[in-house]
């Protein structure tokens, strides 16, 4: 078996079209455009690339965007003051804090300062709590992206075994909740899981969000499983060229999986598409 590719760019483009049409309708009805503010602290090169990609994506669907770049020396109070200004700004419907923040900053305090109705990353404790209680408001973008990609090839998850490698509050845990609401049986594996191969081999759907390049090989994957690779690790090869590695050994796993996402070009583009969707949703609810 050679796995079919789940193309994140194609899926994202389809969603962009729907969002752009809805943004047009929104503008016609309200007379203003949905607005996103991105807060970037410091000069992490990867974060700068992500922020630029988000800015371009907003422009593609007609969402207004602003980038607020604070120096890496900015204090927690300064960051929260900036967020408070954006919370009060009626032209801004979504606020995204680009992660990671510098180590000296308490991320939870900063995320909690975002008004929950503008929290387009879905990471505010209130929004995560609502999600866990089955009454979601704004849901984190990467889990939404994973669910979308899975359902593009497997419309019903009822009774399927979904194994998620990773239990971060950003990806693994909220995704576990989403898939459990889809009536999948969810196994949450992590760095202390006793036998990762055995757990993974049970999966009809295997999602890997560990940040550990090529952690998942052929032996982890049941014949015919759907495999979603969330991992992004930036590296440099022996010739000095930069590249991005996923958590799945693509060449090996494509021999046994039925469907597989590439890295890059899988979960990444879809995550940005859901940031746009969440910004539109926040504007519609405002
Ligand atoms: P994290 O470091 O917060 O969490 C990693 C999780 O993986 C932890 O729960 C840990 O227990 C588990 N883990 C680590 N090594 C493991 C191992 N060897 N075996 C089993 N479990 C292991 O990371 P995160 O924020 O959840 O991100 C995970 C990966 O996904 C990173 O590579 C990140 O860059 C990527 N990511 C991609 C997108 C995207 O849009 N494509 C979005 C968010 C994160």
Coordinates of C-alpha atoms and ligand atoms in Angstrom, one line a residue:
X1 CA 0.0 0.0 0.0
X2 CA 1.2 3.5 -0.8
X3 CA -0.6 6.1 1.3
X4 CA -2.6 8.9 -0.4
X5 CA -1.5 12.4 0.5
X6 CA -3.8 14.7 2.4
X7 CA -2.8 18.0 0.9
X8 CA -3.1 20.8 3.5
X9 CA -2.7 23.5 0.8
X10 CA -5.6 22.2 -1.2
X11 CA -7.9 21.8 1.8
X12 CA -6.8 25.3 3.1
X13 CA -7.5 26.9 -0.3
X14 CA -11.1 25.5 -0.3
X15 CA -11.6 26.9 3.2
X16 CA -10.1 30.3 2.2
X17 CA -12.7 30.5 -0.6
X18 CA -15.5 30.0 1.8
X19 CA -14.1 32.4 4.3
X20 CA -13.5 35.1 1.6
X21 CA -17.1 34.8 0.5
X22 CA -18.3 35.1 4.1
X23 CA -16.0 38.1 4.7
X24 CA -17.6 39.8 1.7
X25 CA -21.1 39.2 3.1
X26 CA -20.0 40.5 6.5
X27 CA -18.5 43.7 5.0
X28 CA -21.7 44.3 3.0
X29 CA -23.9 43.8 6.1
X30 CA -21.8 45.7 8.6
X31 CA -19.8 48.2 6.6
X32 CA -16.5 47.3 8.1
X33 CA -14.0 44.4 7.9
X34 CA -13.1 41.8 10.5
X35 CA -9.7 42.7 12.1
X36 CA -6.9 40.6 13.5
X37 CA -4.1 41.9 15.7
X38 CA -1.0 39.8 16.2
X39 CA 1.3 40.5 19.1
X40 CA 4.9 39.4 18.5
X41 CA 7.4 39.7 21.3
X42 CA 11.1 39.4 20.6
X43 CA 12.9 38.4 17.4
X44 CA 12.5 34.6 17.1
X45 CA 13.1 34.0 13.3
X46 CA 10.5 31.2 13.1
X47 CA 7.9 33.4 14.8
X48 CA 8.6 36.2 12.4
X49 CA 8.0 33.9 9.4
X50 CA 4.7 32.6 11.0
X51 CA 3.5 36.1 11.6
X52 CA 4.3 37.2 8.1
X53 CA 2.4 34.1 6.7
X54 CA -0.6 35.0 8.9
X55 CA -0.5 38.6 7.6
X56 CA -0.5 37.5 4.0
X57 CA -3.3 35.0 4.7
X58 CA -5.5 37.7 6.1
X59 CA -5.0 39.8 3.0
X60 CA -6.0 36.9 0.8
X61 CA -9.5 36.6 2.3
X62 CA -10.1 40.4 3.0
X63 CA -9.4 40.4 6.8
X64 CA -7.6 43.5 8.0
X65 CA -4.5 42.7 10.1
X66 CA -2.0 44.5 12.3
X67 CA 1.3 43.3 13.7
X68 CA 2.3 44.7 17.1
X69 CA 6.0 44.0 17.5
X70 CA 7.4 44.5 21.0
X71 CA 11.1 44.1 21.8
X72 CA 12.3 41.0 23.6
X73 CA 13.1 43.2 26.6
X74 CA 9.3 44.2 26.9
X75 CA 8.0 43.5 30.4
X76 CA 5.0 41.4 31.2
X77 CA 3.2 44.7 32.2
X78 CA 4.0 46.3 28.9
X79 CA 2.7 43.3 26.9
X80 CA -0.5 43.2 29.0
X81 CA -0.9 46.9 28.5
X82 CA -0.7 46.4 24.7
X83 CA -3.3 43.6 25.0
X84 CA -5.6 45.8 27.0
X85 CA -5.5 48.5 24.3
X86 CA -6.4 45.9 21.7
X87 CA -9.2 44.5 23.9
X88 CA -10.7 48.0 23.9
X89 CA -10.2 48.6 20.1
X90 CA -13.6 48.1 18.3
X91 CA -11.8 47.6 15.0
X92 CA -10.0 44.5 16.3
X93 CA -12.1 41.3 16.6
X94 CA -9.3 38.8 17.1
X95 CA -6.0 39.0 19.1
X96 CA -3.3 36.4 18.6
X97 CA -0.2 36.2 20.9
X98 CA 2.5 34.6 18.8
X99 CA 4.1 31.8 20.9
X100 CA 6.6 31.1 22.3
X101 CA 7.0 34.2 24.5
X102 CA 10.4 35.0 25.9
X103 CA 11.2 32.8 28.9
X104 CA 11.0 35.7 31.4
X105 CA 7.3 36.1 30.6
X106 CA 4.5 34.1 32.2
X107 CA 2.6 32.9 29.2
X108 CA -0.6 32.0 31.1
X109 CA -0.9 35.5 32.5
X110 CA -0.5 37.0 29.0
X111 CA -2.9 34.6 27.3
X112 CA -5.4 35.2 30.1
X113 CA -5.2 39.0 29.5
X114 CA -6.8 38.6 26.0
X115 CA -10.6 39.2 26.1
X116 CA -12.1 35.7 25.7
X117 CA -14.3 36.9 22.8
X118 CA -11.2 38.0 20.9
X119 CA -9.1 34.9 21.7
X120 CA -8.8 33.5 18.2
X121 CA -6.2 31.0 19.3
X122 CA -8.8 29.5 21.7
X123 CA -6.2 29.2 24.5
X124 CA -7.8 31.5 27.1
X125 CA -8.6 29.3 30.2
X126 CA -12.3 30.2 29.8
X127 CA -12.3 29.0 26.1
X128 CA -10.4 25.8 26.9
X129 CA -12.7 25.2 29.8
X130 CA -15.8 25.6 27.6
X131 CA -14.3 23.2 25.1
X132 CA -13.7 20.6 27.7
X133 CA -17.3 21.0 28.9
X134 CA -18.6 20.4 25.4
X135 CA -19.8 24.1 25.0
X136 CA -17.1 25.4 22.8
X137 CA -16.7 29.1 21.9
X138 CA -13.4 29.7 20.1
X139 CA -11.4 26.5 19.6
X140 CA -7.6 26.2 19.2
X141 CA -6.6 26.3 15.5
X142 CA -4.3 23.4 15.2
X143 CA -6.7 20.8 16.7
X144 CA -9.4 22.2 14.4
X145 CA -7.0 21.8 11.4
X146 CA -6.3 18.2 12.4
X147 CA -10.0 17.3 12.8
X148 CA -10.7 18.9 9.4
X149 CA -7.9 16.9 7.6
X150 CA -9.0 13.7 9.3
X151 CA -12.6 14.2 8.3
X152 CA -11.7 15.1 4.7
X153 CA -10.8 11.4 4.3
X154 CA -12.8 9.7 7.1
X155 CA -16.2 11.6 7.5
X156 CA -17.3 9.5 10.5
X157 CA -15.0 8.9 13.4
X158 CA -17.6 7.0 15.4
X159 CA -16.0 4.0 17.2
X160 CA -12.6 4.6 15.6
X161 CA -9.5 4.4 17.8
X162 CA -7.6 7.7 17.7
X163 CA -4.2 7.8 19.2
X164 CA -2.7 11.2 19.8
X165 CA 1.0 11.4 20.6
X166 CA 1.4 14.6 22.7
X167 CA -0.6 16.2 25.4
X168 CA 0.1 19.9 25.2
X169 CA -2.6 22.4 26.0
X170 CA -2.0 23.8 22.5
X171 CA -2.5 20.7 20.4
X172 CA -2.7 17.2 22.0
X173 CA -5.2 17.8 24.8
X174 CA -7.8 19.9 23.0
X175 CA -7.6 17.6 19.9
X176 CA -8.3 14.6 22.2
X177 CA -11.5 16.4 23.4
X178 CA -12.5 17.2 19.8
X179 CA -12.1 13.7 18.6
X180 CA -13.8 12.3 21.7
X181 CA -16.8 14.5 20.8
X182 CA -16.7 12.9 17.3
X183 CA -17.2 9.6 19.2
X184 CA -13.7 8.3 18.6
X185 CA -12.1 6.3 21.4
X186 CA -9.1 8.5 22.2
X187 CA -5.7 7.4 23.6
X188 CA -3.5 10.2 24.7
X189 CA 0.2 9.1 24.5
X190 CA 3.1 11.2 25.8
X191 CA 6.7 11.0 26.8
X192 CA 6.0 8.7 29.7
X193 CA 3.9 6.2 27.7
X194 CA 5.2 2.8 28.5
X195 CA 5.0 1.2 25.1
X196 CA 4.5 3.8 22.4
X197 CA 4.7 1.3 19.5
X198 CA 2.0 -0.9 21.0
X199 CA -0.3 2.1 21.7
X200 CA 0.2 3.6 18.2
X201 CA -0.4 0.3 16.5
X202 CA -4.0 0.3 17.8
X203 CA -4.8 3.5 16.0
X204 CA -7.2 3.8 13.1
X205 CA -6.2 7.5 13.3
X206 CA -2.7 8.4 14.5
X207 CA -2.0 12.1 15.2
X208 CA 1.6 13.0 16.2
X209 CA 2.3 16.3 17.9
X210 CA 5.5 15.6 19.8
X211 CA 8.1 17.8 18.2
X212 CA 10.5 14.9 17.8
X213 CA 11.6 14.4 14.2
X214 CA 10.9 10.9 12.7
X215 CA 9.7 9.6 16.0
X216 CA 7.0 7.5 14.2
X217 CA 8.2 4.8 11.9
X218 CA 6.6 2.0 10.0
X219 CA 6.5 -0.2 13.1
X220 CA 4.2 2.3 14.9
X221 CA 1.5 2.2 12.3
X222 CA -1.3 -0.2 11.7
X223 CA -1.9 -1.1 8.0
X224 CA -4.5 1.3 6.6
X225 CA -4.3 3.9 9.4
X226 CA -4.8 7.6 8.7
X227 CA -1.7 9.5 9.9
X228 CA -1.6 13.2 10.7
X229 CA 1.9 14.7 11.3
X230 CA 1.7 18.0 13.3
X231 CA 5.4 18.2 14.2
X232 CA 7.6 21.0 12.9
X233 CA 11.3 20.9 13.6
X234 CA 13.6 23.3 11.7
X235 CA 17.0 21.8 10.9
X236 CA 20.0 22.2 8.7
X237 CA 21.3 19.3 6.5
X238 CA 24.9 18.3 5.9
X239 CA 25.1 20.8 2.9
X240 CA 23.9 23.6 5.1
X241 CA 20.4 23.9 3.6
X242 CA 17.5 24.6 5.9
X243 CA 14.6 22.3 6.0
X244 CA 11.5 21.4 8.1
X245 CA 11.1 17.9 9.6
X246 CA 7.9 16.3 10.8
X247 CA 7.4 13.8 13.6
X248 CA 6.7 11.0 11.1
X249 CA 9.2 9.1 8.9
X250 CA 7.2 9.9 5.7
X251 CA 9.0 7.4 3.4
X252 CA 8.5 4.5 5.8
X253 CA 5.0 5.3 7.0
X254 CA 3.6 5.9 3.5
X255 CA 4.1 2.1 2.9
X256 CA 1.6 1.2 5.5
X257 CA -0.8 4.2 6.1
X258 CA -3.9 4.7 3.9
X259 CA -3.6 8.5 4.2
X260 CA -0.8 10.7 5.4
X261 CA -0.1 14.5 5.7
X262 CA 3.2 15.8 4.5
X263 CA 5.5 18.3 6.4
X264 CA 5.5 21.0 5.2
X265 CA 2.2 21.3 3.4
X266 CA -0.1 19.4 5.8
X267 CA -1.4 20.7 9.1
X268 CA 0.5 24.1 8.9
X269 CA -1.5 25.7 6.1
X270 CA -4.8 24.4 7.6
X271 CA -3.9 25.9 11.0
X272 CA -3.6 29.3 9.4
X273 CA -6.9 28.8 7.6
X274 CA -8.6 28.2 11.0
X275 CA -7.0 31.3 12.4
X276 CA -8.9 33.2 9.6
X277 CA -12.1 31.2 10.3
X278 CA -11.8 32.0 14.1
X279 CA -11.2 35.7 13.3
X280 CA -14.4 35.8 11.2
X281 CA -16.3 33.9 13.8
X282 CA -15.2 36.4 16.5
X283 CA -16.2 39.3 14.3
X284 CA -19.6 37.7 13.6
X285 CA -20.2 37.3 17.3
X286 CA -19.1 40.8 18.3
Ligands
LIG1 P1 5.0 20.5 23.4 O1 6.5 20.4 23.5 O2 4.3 21.5 24.2 O3 4.4 19.1 23.7 C1 5.0 17.9 23.1 C2 4.2 16.7 23.6 O4 4.8 15.6 23.0 C3 4.3 16.5 25.1 O5 3.1 16.2 25.6 C4 5.3 15.3 25.3 O6 4.9 14.4 26.4 C5 5.1 14.6 24.0 N1 6.3 13.9 23.5 C6 7.5 14.5 23.3 N2 8.4 13.6 22.9 C7 7.8 12.4 23.0 C8 8.2 11.0 22.7 N3 9.4 10.7 22.4 N4 7.2 10.1 22.8 C9 6.0 10.3 23.2 N5 5.5 11.6 23.4 C10 6.4 12.6 23.3 O7 4.7 20.8 21.8 P2 3.4 21.3 21.1 O8 3.3 22.8 21.2 O9 2.3 20.4 21.4 O10 3.9 21.0 19.6 C11 4.2 19.7 19.1 C12 4.8 19.8 17.7 O11 3.8 20.3 16.9 C13 6.0 20.8 17.6 O12 6.9 20.2 16.7 C14 5.4 22.0 17.1 O13 6.3 22.8 16.4 C15 4.3 21.5 16.2 N6 3.2 22.4 16.0 C16 2.8 22.5 14.7 C17 1.7 23.4 14.4 C18 1.3 23.5 13.0 O14 0.5 24.4 12.7 N7 1.7 22.6 12.1 C19 1.1 24.0 15.4 C20 1.5 23.8 16.7 C21 2.6 23.0 17.0

